[in-house]
Amino acid sequence: MPDAKTPQDRQDQAATTRHTRFGTLPERIRLEDTLQSVPATHPDPSRDSYNHDEWLTRNAL
């Protein structure tokens, strides 16, 4: 039986196949390459300003 393979031969062949397919790790990605810097928007003073007379308009009328 020339085609008979031992379990060790099958494991060696599987290990060789895995090493051929996955033998090298992918290139490492640096943290600087994964981040994106976006400047924050400046606060709008007219949006957040408090108008002392507005509360009368909204609550008294």
Short mmCIF file of C-alpha atoms in Angstrom, two decimals:
data_model
loop_
_atom_site.label_atom_id
_atom_site.label_comp_id
_atom_site.label_asym_id
_atom_site.label_seq_id
_atom_site.Cartn_x
_atom_site.Cartn_y
_atom_site.Cartn_z
CA MET A 1 0.00 0.00 0.00
CA PRO A 2 2.13 2.89 -1.23
CA ASP A 3 -0.70 5.45 -0.76
CA ALA A 4 -1.16 4.73 2.94
CA LYS A 5 -0.18 7.75 4.99
CA THR A 6 0.43 7.78 8.67
CA PRO A 7 -1.29 10.35 10.86
CA GLN A 8 2.09 12.05 11.31
CA ASP A 9 2.48 12.42 7.53
CA ARG A 10 -0.99 13.99 7.28
CA GLN A 11 -0.19 16.40 10.11
CA ASP A 12 3.10 17.36 8.47
CA GLN A 13 1.35 17.96 5.17
CA ALA A 14 -1.33 20.04 6.88
CA ALA A 15 1.33 22.05 8.71
CA THR A 16 3.18 22.66 5.45
CA THR A 17 -0.03 23.77 3.76
CA ARG A 18 -0.86 26.14 6.64
CA HIS A 19 2.64 27.57 6.65
CA THR A 20 2.48 28.15 2.89
CA ARG A 21 -0.86 29.93 3.18
CA PHE A 22 -0.41 31.77 6.48
CA GLY A 23 3.38 31.71 6.92
CA THR A 24 3.88 35.45 7.21
CA LEU A 25 1.95 37.91 9.29
CA PRO A 26 0.44 40.96 7.61
CA GLU A 27 2.30 44.23 7.84
CA ARG A 28 1.71 45.99 11.14
CA ILE A 29 -0.42 49.12 10.97
CA ARG A 30 0.88 52.00 13.05
CA LEU A 31 -1.51 53.77 15.40
CA GLU A 32 -0.81 57.09 13.68
CA ASP A 33 -2.13 55.60 10.43
CA THR A 34 -5.43 54.57 12.03
CA LEU A 35 -6.36 57.93 13.58
CA GLN A 36 -7.94 60.86 11.83
CA SER A 37 -7.59 64.32 13.32
CA VAL A 38 -10.55 66.60 12.78
CA PRO A 39 -10.46 70.09 14.29
CA ALA A 40 -13.31 70.87 16.64
CA THR A 41 -15.68 73.64 15.69
CA HIS A 42 -15.50 76.89 17.59
CA PRO A 43 -18.46 77.62 19.84
CA ASP A 44 -20.97 80.04 18.40
CA PRO A 45 -21.35 82.88 20.93
CA SER A 46 -24.61 84.10 19.40
CA ARG A 47 -26.17 80.67 19.83
CA ASP A 48 -25.19 80.22 23.45
CA SER A 49 -25.60 83.80 24.64
CA TYR A 50 -28.25 84.58 27.20
CA ASN A 51 -30.65 87.38 26.42
CA HIS A 52 -32.05 88.89 29.63
CA ASP A 53 -35.24 90.07 27.91
CA GLU A 54 -35.97 86.85 26.06
CA TRP A 55 -37.35 85.08 29.12
CA LEU A 56 -40.05 87.75 29.33
CA THR A 57 -41.03 87.20 25.73
CA ARG A 58 -41.17 83.42 26.07
CA ASN A 59 -42.80 83.19 29.50
CA ALA A 60 -44.97 86.29 29.93
CA LEU A 61 -46.71 86.41 26.57
#
